[in-house]
Amino acid sequence: MLKPLDNRVVLRVTKEEEKTQGGIVLASAAQEKPQTAEVLAVGPGRMTNHGKLIEPAVKVGDKVIFEKFSGASVALDDEEVLIVKDSDILAIIE
């Protein structure tokens, strides 16, 4: 497993539907890039200039929405994960 550094978060991106509500199958080029994911690992946070640690607001297992074109894709154990900064996460899905 990956152990992210600083304010980084490792995400497993949720697969999006390949069909529209009307049943039309979409080509991969026509599909929206997914923006929801599950948090797999969280870094310790970042230090301010005054030496205070600011921890990320998410925890392992959270379902989140993240910015569309953020992060770096990494292959890990036959699956692709995304490493993003905690500031690229927009919301937690409850």
GROMACS .gro file of N, CA and C in nm:
model
  282
    1MET      N    1   0.084  -0.118   0.000
    1MET     CA    2   0.000   0.000   0.000
    1MET      C    3   0.088   0.124   0.000
    2LEU      N    4   0.036   0.230  -0.051
    2LEU     CA    5   0.108   0.357  -0.054
    2LEU      C    6   0.085   0.433   0.076
    3LYS      N    7   0.188   0.501   0.122
    3LYS     CA    8   0.177   0.590   0.238
    3LYS      C    9   0.204   0.731   0.187
    4PRO      N   10   0.099   0.811   0.170
    4PRO     CA   11   0.119   0.946   0.115
    4PRO      C   12   0.192   1.037   0.213
    5LEU      N   13   0.265   1.131   0.157
    5LEU     CA   14   0.339   1.228   0.237
    5LEU      C   15   0.263   1.360   0.244
    6ASP      N   16   0.295   1.439   0.343
    6ASP     CA   17   0.239   1.573   0.362
    6ASP      C   18   0.087   1.571   0.355
    7ASN      N   19   0.029   1.658   0.272
    7ASN     CA   20  -0.116   1.671   0.263
    7ASN      C   21  -0.173   1.596   0.143
    8ARG      N   22  -0.109   1.485   0.106
    8ARG     CA   23  -0.156   1.405  -0.007
    8ARG      C   24  -0.257   1.299   0.039
    9VAL      N   25  -0.346   1.260  -0.052
    9VAL     CA   26  -0.449   1.160  -0.025
    9VAL      C   27  -0.452   1.063  -0.143
   10VAL      N   28  -0.460   0.932  -0.115
   10VAL     CA   29  -0.469   0.830  -0.219
   10VAL      C   30  -0.617   0.794  -0.236
   11LEU      N   31  -0.665   0.799  -0.361
   11LEU     CA   32  -0.806   0.775  -0.392
   11LEU      C   33  -0.822   0.658  -0.488
   12ARG      N   34  -0.928   0.578  -0.466
   12ARG     CA   35  -0.971   0.478  -0.564
   12ARG      C   36  -1.091   0.541  -0.635
   13VAL      N   37  -1.073   0.574  -0.762
   13VAL     CA   38  -1.176   0.644  -0.838
   13VAL      C   39  -1.292   0.548  -0.867
   14THR      N   40  -1.414   0.597  -0.848
   14THR     CA   41  -1.534   0.520  -0.874
   14THR      C   42  -1.557   0.509  -1.024
   15LYS      N   43  -1.588   0.388  -1.070
   15LYS     CA   44  -1.619   0.368  -1.212
   15LYS      C   45  -1.755   0.428  -1.242
   16GLU      N   46  -1.763   0.501  -1.351
   16GLU     CA   47  -1.889   0.563  -1.391
   16GLU      C   48  -1.966   0.471  -1.485
   17GLU      N   49  -2.095   0.492  -1.493
   17GLU     CA   50  -2.181   0.414  -1.581
   17GLU      C   51  -2.140   0.435  -1.727
   18GLU      N   52  -2.146   0.328  -1.805
   18GLU     CA   53  -2.115   0.337  -1.947
   18GLU      C   54  -2.239   0.355  -2.032
   19LYS      N   55  -2.357   0.365  -1.965
   19LYS     CA   56  -2.483   0.385  -2.036
   19LYS      C   57  -2.551   0.510  -1.984
   20THR      N   58  -2.628   0.574  -2.071
   20THR     CA   59  -2.709   0.687  -2.027
   20THR      C   60  -2.836   0.633  -1.962
   21GLN      N   61  -2.918   0.720  -1.905
   21GLN     CA   62  -3.043   0.676  -1.844
   21GLN      C   63  -3.136   0.615  -1.947
   22GLY      N   64  -3.123   0.655  -2.072
   22GLY     CA   65  -3.205   0.601  -2.180
   22GLY      C   66  -3.153   0.470  -2.234
   23GLY      N   67  -3.039   0.421  -2.185
   23GLY     CA   68  -2.986   0.292  -2.227
   23GLY      C   69  -2.885   0.299  -2.339
   24ILE      N   70  -2.844   0.420  -2.378
   24ILE     CA   71  -2.746   0.435  -2.487
   24ILE      C   72  -2.607   0.411  -2.431
   25VAL      N   73  -2.531   0.322  -2.495
   25VAL     CA   74  -2.395   0.292  -2.452
   25VAL      C   75  -2.303   0.402  -2.502
   26LEU      N   76  -2.222   0.457  -2.411
   26LEU     CA   77  -2.132   0.567  -2.447
   26LEU      C   78  -1.994   0.515  -2.482
   27ALA      N   79  -1.934   0.572  -2.584
   27ALA     CA   80  -1.794   0.542  -2.615
   27ALA      C   81  -1.709   0.602  -2.504
   28SER      N   82  -1.593   0.544  -2.478
   28SER     CA   83  -1.510   0.592  -2.367
   28SER      C   84  -1.471   0.739  -2.384
   29ALA      N   85  -1.456   0.786  -2.507
   29ALA     CA   86  -1.420   0.925  -2.532
   29ALA      C   87  -1.534   1.020  -2.496
   30ALA      N   88  -1.658   0.971  -2.500
   30ALA     CA   89  -1.773   1.057  -2.473
   30ALA      C   90  -1.810   1.060  -2.326
   31GLN      N   91  -1.751   0.974  -2.247
   31GLN     CA   92  -1.785   0.966  -2.105
   31GLN      C   93  -1.720   1.080  -2.027
   32GLU      N   94  -1.792   1.125  -1.926
   32GLU     CA   95  -1.736   1.225  -1.835
   32GLU      C   96  -1.626   1.161  -1.752
   33LYS      N   97  -1.524   1.237  -1.719
   33LYS     CA   98  -1.421   1.187  -1.630
   33LYS      C   99  -1.481   1.179  -1.490
   34PRO      N  100  -1.467   1.064  -1.420
   34PRO     CA  101  -1.529   1.050  -1.288
   34PRO      C  102  -1.471   1.150  -1.187
   35GLN      N  103  -1.554   1.191  -1.093
   35GLN     CA  104  -1.511   1.286  -0.990
   35GLN      C  105  -1.539   1.235  -0.850
   36THR      N  106  -1.584   1.110  -0.837
   36THR     CA  107  -1.608   1.054  -0.705
   36THR      C  108  -1.508   0.942  -0.679
   37ALA      N  109  -1.472   0.926  -0.551
   37ALA     CA  110  -1.371   0.827  -0.516
   37ALA      C  111  -1.382   0.788  -0.370
   38GLU      N  112  -1.314   0.678  -0.336
   38GLU     CA  113  -1.302   0.634  -0.198
   38GLU      C  114  -1.160   0.662  -0.151
   39VAL      N  115  -1.146   0.713  -0.030
   39VAL     CA  116  -1.014   0.745   0.026
   39VAL      C  117  -0.949   0.615   0.074
   40LEU      N  118  -0.829   0.584   0.021
   40LEU     CA  119  -0.755   0.465   0.059
   40LEU      C  120  -0.648   0.493   0.163
   41ALA      N  121  -0.585   0.610   0.157
   41ALA     CA  122  -0.479   0.646   0.251
   41ALA      C  123  -0.470   0.798   0.260
   42VAL      N  124  -0.429   0.846   0.378
   42VAL     CA  125  -0.419   0.989   0.403
   42VAL      C  126  -0.284   1.020   0.465
   43GLY      N  127  -0.218   1.124   0.413
   43GLY     CA  128  -0.091   1.169   0.470
   43GLY      C  129  -0.113   1.239   0.604
   44PRO      N  130  -0.005   1.270   0.675
   44PRO     CA  131  -0.017   1.331   0.807
   44PRO      C  132  -0.065   1.476   0.805
   45GLY      N  133  -0.051   1.544   0.693
   45GLY     CA  134  -0.090   1.685   0.684
   45GLY      C  135   0.029   1.771   0.647
   46ARG      N  136   0.007   1.902   0.647
   46ARG     CA  137   0.116   1.993   0.611
   46ARG      C  138   0.147   2.085   0.727
   47MET      N  139   0.271   2.129   0.730
   47MET     CA  140   0.315   2.221   0.835
   47MET      C  141   0.302   2.364   0.786
   48THR      N  142   0.254   2.451   0.875
   48THR     CA  143   0.248   2.593   0.843
   48THR      C  144   0.387   2.653   0.863
   49ASN      N  145   0.402   2.778   0.827
   49ASN     CA  146   0.530   2.848   0.848
   49ASN      C  147   0.564   2.863   0.996
   50HIS      N  148   0.461   2.851   1.082
   50HIS     CA  149   0.482   2.865   1.226
   50HIS      C  150   0.498   2.730   1.296
   51GLY      N  151   0.509   2.621   1.217
   51GLY     CA  152   0.532   2.489   1.273
   51GLY      C  153   0.408   2.416   1.323
   52LYS      N  154   0.291   2.462   1.287
   52LYS     CA  155   0.167   2.397   1.327
   52LYS      C  156   0.125   2.298   1.219
   53LEU      N  157   0.087   2.175   1.259
   53LEU     CA  158   0.042   2.073   1.164
   53LEU      C  159  -0.106   2.090   1.135
   54ILE      N  160  -0.140   2.098   1.007
   54ILE     CA  161  -0.279   2.105   0.964
   54ILE      C  162  -0.313   1.970   0.901
   55GLU      N  163  -0.397   1.893   0.969
   55GLU     CA  164  -0.434   1.759   0.923
   55GLU      C  165  -0.540   1.768   0.814
   56PRO      N  166  -0.540   1.672   0.718
   56PRO     CA  167  -0.646   1.668   0.617
   56PRO      C  168  -0.782   1.643   0.682
   57ALA      N  169  -0.888   1.692   0.619
   57ALA     CA  170  -1.023   1.679   0.673
   57ALA      C  171  -1.087   1.545   0.641
   58VAL      N  172  -1.021   1.462   0.560
   58VAL     CA  173  -1.078   1.332   0.523
   58VAL      C  174  -1.006   1.220   0.596
   59LYS      N  175  -1.072   1.102   0.600
   59LYS     CA  176  -1.010   0.986   0.661
   59LYS      C  177  -1.031   0.865   0.569
   60VAL      N  178  -0.958   0.759   0.594
   60VAL     CA  179  -0.968   0.637   0.513
   60VAL      C  180  -1.113   0.587   0.517
   61GLY      N  181  -1.165   0.553   0.398
   61GLY     CA  182  -1.301   0.503   0.387
   61GLY      C  183  -1.402   0.607   0.345
   62ASP      N  184  -1.369   0.736   0.356
   62ASP     CA  185  -1.462   0.841   0.314
   62ASP      C  186  -1.486   0.834   0.163
   63LYS      N  187  -1.608   0.866   0.123
   63LYS     CA  188  -1.643   0.884  -0.018
   63LYS      C  189  -1.636   1.033  -0.045
   64VAL      N  190  -1.563   1.072  -0.150
   64VAL     CA  191  -1.538   1.214  -0.174
   64VAL      C  192  -1.562   1.252  -0.319
   65ILE      N  193  -1.577   1.382  -0.340
   65ILE     CA  194  -1.581   1.442  -0.473
   65ILE      C  195  -1.456   1.526  -0.486
   66PHE      N  196  -1.383   1.509  -0.597
   66PHE     CA  197  -1.258   1.582  -0.615
   66PHE      C  198  -1.260   1.660  -0.746
   67GLU      N  199  -1.167   1.755  -0.759
   67GLU     CA  200  -1.158   1.837  -0.880
   67GLU      C  201  -1.130   1.749  -1.001
   68LYS      N  202  -1.187   1.786  -1.113
   68LYS     CA  203  -1.189   1.702  -1.232
   68LYS      C  204  -1.051   1.661  -1.284
   69PHE      N  205  -0.961   1.752  -1.300
   69PHE     CA  206  -0.832   1.720  -1.363
   69PHE      C  207  -0.717   1.734  -1.264
   70SER      N  208  -0.734   1.679  -1.144
   70SER     CA  209  -0.630   1.693  -1.041
   70SER      C  210  -0.559   1.561  -1.018
   71GLY      N  211  -0.443   1.570  -0.956
   71GLY     CA  212  -0.372   1.452  -0.909
   71GLY      C  213  -0.287   1.382  -1.012
   72ALA      N  214  -0.225   1.274  -0.964
   72ALA     CA  215  -0.138   1.190  -1.047
   72ALA      C  216  -0.188   1.046  -1.040
   73SER      N  217  -0.207   0.983  -1.155
   73SER     CA  218  -0.249   0.844  -1.160
   73SER      C  219  -0.129   0.753  -1.141
   74VAL      N  220  -0.147   0.649  -1.058
   74VAL     CA  221  -0.039   0.555  -1.030
   74VAL      C  222  -0.096   0.413  -1.035
   75ALA      N  223  -0.024   0.320  -1.099
   75ALA     CA  224  -0.066   0.180  -1.100
   75ALA      C  225  -0.022   0.115  -0.970
   76LEU      N  226  -0.116   0.046  -0.903
   76LEU     CA  227  -0.088  -0.018  -0.776
   76LEU      C  228  -0.164  -0.149  -0.769
   77ASP      N  229  -0.091  -0.261  -0.767
   77ASP     CA  230  -0.153  -0.394  -0.754
   77ASP      C  231  -0.269  -0.414  -0.853
   78ASP      N  232  -0.244  -0.400  -0.979
   78ASP     CA  233  -0.344  -0.423  -1.084
   78ASP      C  234  -0.461  -0.325  -1.083
   79GLU      N  235  -0.451  -0.216  -1.012
   79GLU     CA  236  -0.554  -0.113  -1.020
   79GLU      C  237  -0.487   0.023  -1.024
   80GLU      N  238  -0.558   0.117  -1.079
   80GLU     CA  239  -0.506   0.252  -1.090
   80GLU      C  240  -0.565   0.337  -0.977
   81VAL      N  241  -0.477   0.407  -0.905
   81VAL     CA  242  -0.521   0.496  -0.798
   81VAL      C  243  -0.478   0.638  -0.833
   82LEU      N  244  -0.537   0.733  -0.764
   82LEU     CA  245  -0.509   0.874  -0.789
   82LEU      C  246  -0.454   0.935  -0.661
   83ILE      N  247  -0.343   1.008  -0.671
   83ILE     CA  248  -0.287   1.077  -0.556
   83ILE      C  249  -0.312   1.226  -0.577
   84VAL      N  250  -0.385   1.287  -0.482
   84VAL     CA  251  -0.421   1.428  -0.491
   84VAL      C  252  -0.382   1.500  -0.364
   85LYS      N  253  -0.375   1.632  -0.370
   85LYS     CA  254  -0.359   1.713  -0.249
   85LYS      C  255  -0.495   1.721  -0.180
   86ASP      N  256  -0.494   1.735  -0.050
   86ASP     CA  257  -0.622   1.742   0.022
   86ASP      C  258  -0.705   1.863  -0.023
   87SER      N  259  -0.641   1.966  -0.072
   87SER     CA  260  -0.713   2.084  -0.118
   87SER      C  261  -0.786   2.060  -0.250
   88ASP      N  262  -0.753   1.950  -0.321
   88ASP     CA  263  -0.825   1.914  -0.445
   88ASP      C  264  -0.954   1.840  -0.416
   89ILE      N  265  -0.977   1.802  -0.290
   89ILE     CA  266  -1.101   1.735  -0.253
   89ILE      C  267  -1.203   1.842  -0.219
   90LEU      N  268  -1.317   1.835  -0.287
   90LEU     CA  269  -1.420   1.939  -0.275
   90LEU      C  270  -1.522   1.910  -0.166
   91ALA      N  271  -1.558   1.781  -0.146
   91ALA     CA  272  -1.663   1.749  -0.050
   91ALA      C  273  -1.654   1.602  -0.010
   92ILE      N  274  -1.711   1.572   0.107
   92ILE     CA  275  -1.729   1.434   0.153
   92ILE      C  276  -1.874   1.398   0.129
   93ILE      N  277  -1.897   1.281   0.070
   93ILE     CA  278  -2.034   1.234   0.045
   93ILE      C  279  -2.081   1.159   0.168
   94GLU      N  280  -2.191   1.204   0.227
   94GLU     CA  281  -2.243   1.137   0.348
   94GLU      C  282  -2.359   1.049   0.316
   0.00000   0.00000   0.00000
